[in-house]
Amino acid sequence: QVQLVESGGGLVQPGGSLRLSCAASGTFLRINAMGWYRQAPGKQREVVATITSGGSTNYADSVQGRFTISRDNAKNTVYLQMNSLKPEDTAVYYCNADSTTFSGYFMNNWGQGTQVTVSS
């Protein structure tokens, strides 16, 4: 079983920056792809950025050029550096990770979410 613990959310002014972190712990053979999703009030959860275990990345068009996803495989941790934040980036940000169990099963795991609020 995998536990994902996010940190780094908070209140920031427009144009500011935040860095989110998500550490995976528990019992698993390996962590595969990881990613960040977000859900604003009244909206569906959407993908923000993903990164494979090999470091290949993908971004939503809305954050391309402003957000950077990275990971430390030794620490099973994924990061999201968010720059030039806009009010429309306000949402609960969720960490997601694909994992492989010792039995060879593939699992998908979610963190509890961290609030990011962009407001003056």
PDB file of C-alpha atoms in Angstrom:
ATOM      1  CA  GLN A   1       0.000   0.000   0.000  1.00  0.00           C
ATOM      2  CA  VAL A   2       1.221   3.460  -0.913  1.00  0.00           C
ATOM      3  CA  GLN A   3       0.762   6.642   1.066  1.00  0.00           C
ATOM      4  CA  LEU A   4       1.248   9.970  -0.707  1.00  0.00           C
ATOM      5  CA  VAL A   5       1.797  13.019   1.466  1.00  0.00           C
ATOM      6  CA  GLU A   6       1.704  16.461  -0.168  1.00  0.00           C
ATOM      7  CA  SER A   7       3.103  19.669   1.230  1.00  0.00           C
ATOM      8  CA  GLY A   8       3.846  23.204   0.111  1.00  0.00           C
ATOM      9  CA  GLY A   9       0.427  24.636  -0.614  1.00  0.00           C
ATOM     10  CA  GLY A  10      -0.723  27.993   0.674  1.00  0.00           C
ATOM     11  CA  LEU A  11      -1.775  31.525  -0.176  1.00  0.00           C
ATOM     12  CA  VAL A  12       0.256  33.497  -2.700  1.00  0.00           C
ATOM     13  CA  GLN A  13      -0.235  36.735  -4.611  1.00  0.00           C
ATOM     14  CA  PRO A  14      -0.670  36.737  -8.392  1.00  0.00           C
ATOM     15  CA  GLY A  15       2.709  36.462 -10.064  1.00  0.00           C
ATOM     16  CA  GLY A  16       4.169  34.632  -7.107  1.00  0.00           C
ATOM     17  CA  SER A  17       5.633  31.145  -6.789  1.00  0.00           C
ATOM     18  CA  LEU A  18       5.038  27.999  -4.792  1.00  0.00           C
ATOM     19  CA  ARG A  19       6.691  24.599  -4.725  1.00  0.00           C
ATOM     20  CA  LEU A  20       4.654  21.512  -3.975  1.00  0.00           C
ATOM     21  CA  SER A  21       6.187  18.253  -2.803  1.00  0.00           C
ATOM     22  CA  CYS A  22       4.742  14.760  -2.609  1.00  0.00           C
ATOM     23  CA  ALA A  23       6.509  11.861  -0.944  1.00  0.00           C
ATOM     24  CA  ALA A  24       5.477   8.251  -1.446  1.00  0.00           C
ATOM     25  CA  SER A  25       5.905   5.773   1.363  1.00  0.00           C
ATOM     26  CA  GLY A  26       4.629   2.355   2.302  1.00  0.00           C
ATOM     27  CA  THR A  27       5.017  -1.104   0.832  1.00  0.00           C
ATOM     28  CA  PHE A  28       5.649  -1.325  -2.876  1.00  0.00           C
ATOM     29  CA  LEU A  29       8.136  -2.686  -5.380  1.00  0.00           C
ATOM     30  CA  ARG A  30       8.475   0.566  -7.292  1.00  0.00           C
ATOM     31  CA  ILE A  31       6.854   3.900  -8.054  1.00  0.00           C
ATOM     32  CA  ASN A  32       6.241   4.403 -11.748  1.00  0.00           C
ATOM     33  CA  ALA A  33       4.694   7.524 -13.281  1.00  0.00           C
ATOM     34  CA  MET A  34       3.815  10.375 -10.943  1.00  0.00           C
ATOM     35  CA  GLY A  35       1.775  13.470 -11.498  1.00  0.00           C
ATOM     36  CA  TRP A  36      -0.122  16.442 -10.197  1.00  0.00           C
ATOM     37  CA  TYR A  37      -3.817  17.079 -10.692  1.00  0.00           C
ATOM     38  CA  ARG A  38      -6.007  19.905  -9.480  1.00  0.00           C
ATOM     39  CA  GLN A  39      -9.648  20.541  -8.791  1.00  0.00           C
ATOM     40  CA  ALA A  40     -11.167  23.979  -8.500  1.00  0.00           C
ATOM     41  CA  PRO A  41     -14.558  24.532  -6.833  1.00  0.00           C
ATOM     42  CA  GLY A  42     -17.368  23.425  -9.106  1.00  0.00           C
ATOM     43  CA  LYS A  43     -14.999  21.948 -11.671  1.00  0.00           C
ATOM     44  CA  GLN A  44     -13.751  18.495 -12.538  1.00  0.00           C
ATOM     45  CA  ARG A  45     -10.335  17.291 -11.511  1.00  0.00           C
ATOM     46  CA  GLU A  46      -7.816  17.938 -14.270  1.00  0.00           C
ATOM     47  CA  VAL A  47      -4.267  16.890 -14.969  1.00  0.00           C
ATOM     48  CA  VAL A  48      -1.608  19.532 -14.420  1.00  0.00           C
ATOM     49  CA  ALA A  49       1.614  17.683 -15.150  1.00  0.00           C
ATOM     50  CA  THR A  50       2.978  14.148 -15.249  1.00  0.00           C
ATOM     51  CA  ILE A  51       6.430  12.622 -15.174  1.00  0.00           C
ATOM     52  CA  THR A  52       7.573   9.082 -15.929  1.00  0.00           C
ATOM     53  CA  SER A  53      10.158   7.201 -13.914  1.00  0.00           C
ATOM     54  CA  GLY A  54      12.591   8.031 -16.709  1.00  0.00           C
ATOM     55  CA  GLY A  55      11.901  11.744 -16.446  1.00  0.00           C
ATOM     56  CA  SER A  56       9.675  12.375 -19.464  1.00  0.00           C
ATOM     57  CA  THR A  57       7.191  15.133 -18.729  1.00  0.00           C
ATOM     58  CA  ASN A  58       3.855  16.389 -19.975  1.00  0.00           C
ATOM     59  CA  TYR A  59       2.000  19.561 -19.070  1.00  0.00           C
ATOM     60  CA  ALA A  60      -1.471  20.947 -19.427  1.00  0.00           C
ATOM     61  CA  ASP A  61      -1.552  23.797 -21.927  1.00  0.00           C
ATOM     62  CA  SER A  62      -2.691  26.164 -19.189  1.00  0.00           C
ATOM     63  CA  VAL A  63       0.513  25.711 -17.163  1.00  0.00           C
ATOM     64  CA  GLN A  64       3.067  25.104 -19.909  1.00  0.00           C
ATOM     65  CA  GLY A  65       6.029  27.413 -19.426  1.00  0.00           C
ATOM     66  CA  ARG A  66       5.030  28.377 -15.882  1.00  0.00           C
ATOM     67  CA  PHE A  67       5.081  25.077 -13.980  1.00  0.00           C
ATOM     68  CA  THR A  68       7.875  22.512 -13.803  1.00  0.00           C
ATOM     69  CA  ILE A  69       7.464  18.945 -12.593  1.00  0.00           C
ATOM     70  CA  SER A  70      10.461  16.973 -11.359  1.00  0.00           C
ATOM     71  CA  ARG A  71      11.159  13.941  -9.229  1.00  0.00           C
ATOM     72  CA  ASP A  72      13.771  12.334  -7.033  1.00  0.00           C
ATOM     73  CA  ASN A  73      13.521   8.596  -7.600  1.00  0.00           C
ATOM     74  CA  ALA A  74      15.771   7.805  -4.642  1.00  0.00           C
ATOM     75  CA  LYS A  75      13.302   9.583  -2.357  1.00  0.00           C
ATOM     76  CA  ASN A  76      10.148   8.554  -4.255  1.00  0.00           C
ATOM     77  CA  THR A  77       9.237  12.216  -4.280  1.00  0.00           C
ATOM     78  CA  VAL A  78       7.707  14.419  -6.953  1.00  0.00           C
ATOM     79  CA  TYR A  79       7.801  18.192  -7.029  1.00  0.00           C
ATOM     80  CA  LEU A  80       5.820  20.896  -8.783  1.00  0.00           C
ATOM     81  CA  GLN A  81       7.463  24.288  -9.087  1.00  0.00           C
ATOM     82  CA  MET A  82       4.767  26.825  -9.871  1.00  0.00           C
ATOM     83  CA  ASN A  83       5.806  30.263 -11.106  1.00  0.00           C
ATOM     84  CA  SER A  84       3.838  33.243 -12.400  1.00  0.00           C
ATOM     85  CA  LEU A  85       0.787  32.032 -10.566  1.00  0.00           C
ATOM     86  CA  LYS A  86      -2.618  33.298 -11.620  1.00  0.00           C
ATOM     87  CA  PRO A  87      -5.917  33.431  -9.749  1.00  0.00           C
ATOM     88  CA  GLU A  88      -7.221  30.688 -12.044  1.00  0.00           C
ATOM     89  CA  ASP A  89      -4.554  28.359 -10.644  1.00  0.00           C
ATOM     90  CA  THR A  90      -6.469  28.347  -7.364  1.00  0.00           C
ATOM     91  CA  ALA A  91      -7.468  24.775  -6.602  1.00  0.00           C
ATOM     92  CA  VAL A  92      -6.800  21.756  -4.450  1.00  0.00           C
ATOM     93  CA  TYR A  93      -3.731  20.069  -5.894  1.00  0.00           C
ATOM     94  CA  TYR A  94      -3.523  16.296  -5.706  1.00  0.00           C
ATOM     95  CA  CYS A  95      -0.510  14.064  -6.095  1.00  0.00           C
ATOM     96  CA  ASN A  96      -0.952  10.851  -8.072  1.00  0.00           C
ATOM     97  CA  ALA A  97       1.374   7.888  -8.444  1.00  0.00           C
ATOM     98  CA  ASP A  98       1.320   4.577 -10.239  1.00  0.00           C
ATOM     99  CA  SER A  99       2.976   1.799  -8.300  1.00  0.00           C
ATOM    100  CA  THR A 100       3.879  -1.858  -8.681  1.00  0.00           C
ATOM    101  CA  THR A 101       3.291  -4.184  -5.760  1.00  0.00           C
ATOM    102  CA  PHE A 102       5.617  -7.014  -4.769  1.00  0.00           C
ATOM    103  CA  SER A 103       3.005  -9.349  -6.270  1.00  0.00           C
ATOM    104  CA  GLY A 104       3.330  -7.594  -9.600  1.00  0.00           C
ATOM    105  CA  TYR A 105       0.048  -5.721  -9.530  1.00  0.00           C
ATOM    106  CA  PHE A 106      -0.252  -2.166 -10.788  1.00  0.00           C
ATOM    107  CA  MET A 107      -1.962   0.304  -8.472  1.00  0.00           C
ATOM    108  CA  ASN A 108      -2.991   3.922  -8.795  1.00  0.00           C
ATOM    109  CA  ASN A 109      -2.704   6.083  -5.694  1.00  0.00           C
ATOM    110  CA  TRP A 110      -3.868   9.560  -4.644  1.00  0.00           C
ATOM    111  CA  GLY A 111      -2.732  11.981  -2.009  1.00  0.00           C
ATOM    112  CA  GLN A 112      -5.086  13.884   0.274  1.00  0.00           C
ATOM    113  CA  GLY A 113      -4.641  17.176  -1.569  1.00  0.00           C
ATOM    114  CA  THR A 114      -3.148  20.536  -0.694  1.00  0.00           C
ATOM    115  CA  GLN A 115      -4.860  23.882  -1.172  1.00  0.00           C
ATOM    116  CA  VAL A 116      -3.280  26.514  -3.402  1.00  0.00           C
ATOM    117  CA  THR A 117      -4.902  29.933  -3.357  1.00  0.00           C
ATOM    118  CA  VAL A 118      -3.746  32.743  -5.626  1.00  0.00           C
ATOM    119  CA  SER A 119      -5.207  36.035  -4.524  1.00  0.00           C
ATOM    120  CA  SER A 120      -4.220  39.597  -3.773  1.00  0.00           C
TER     121      SER A 120
END
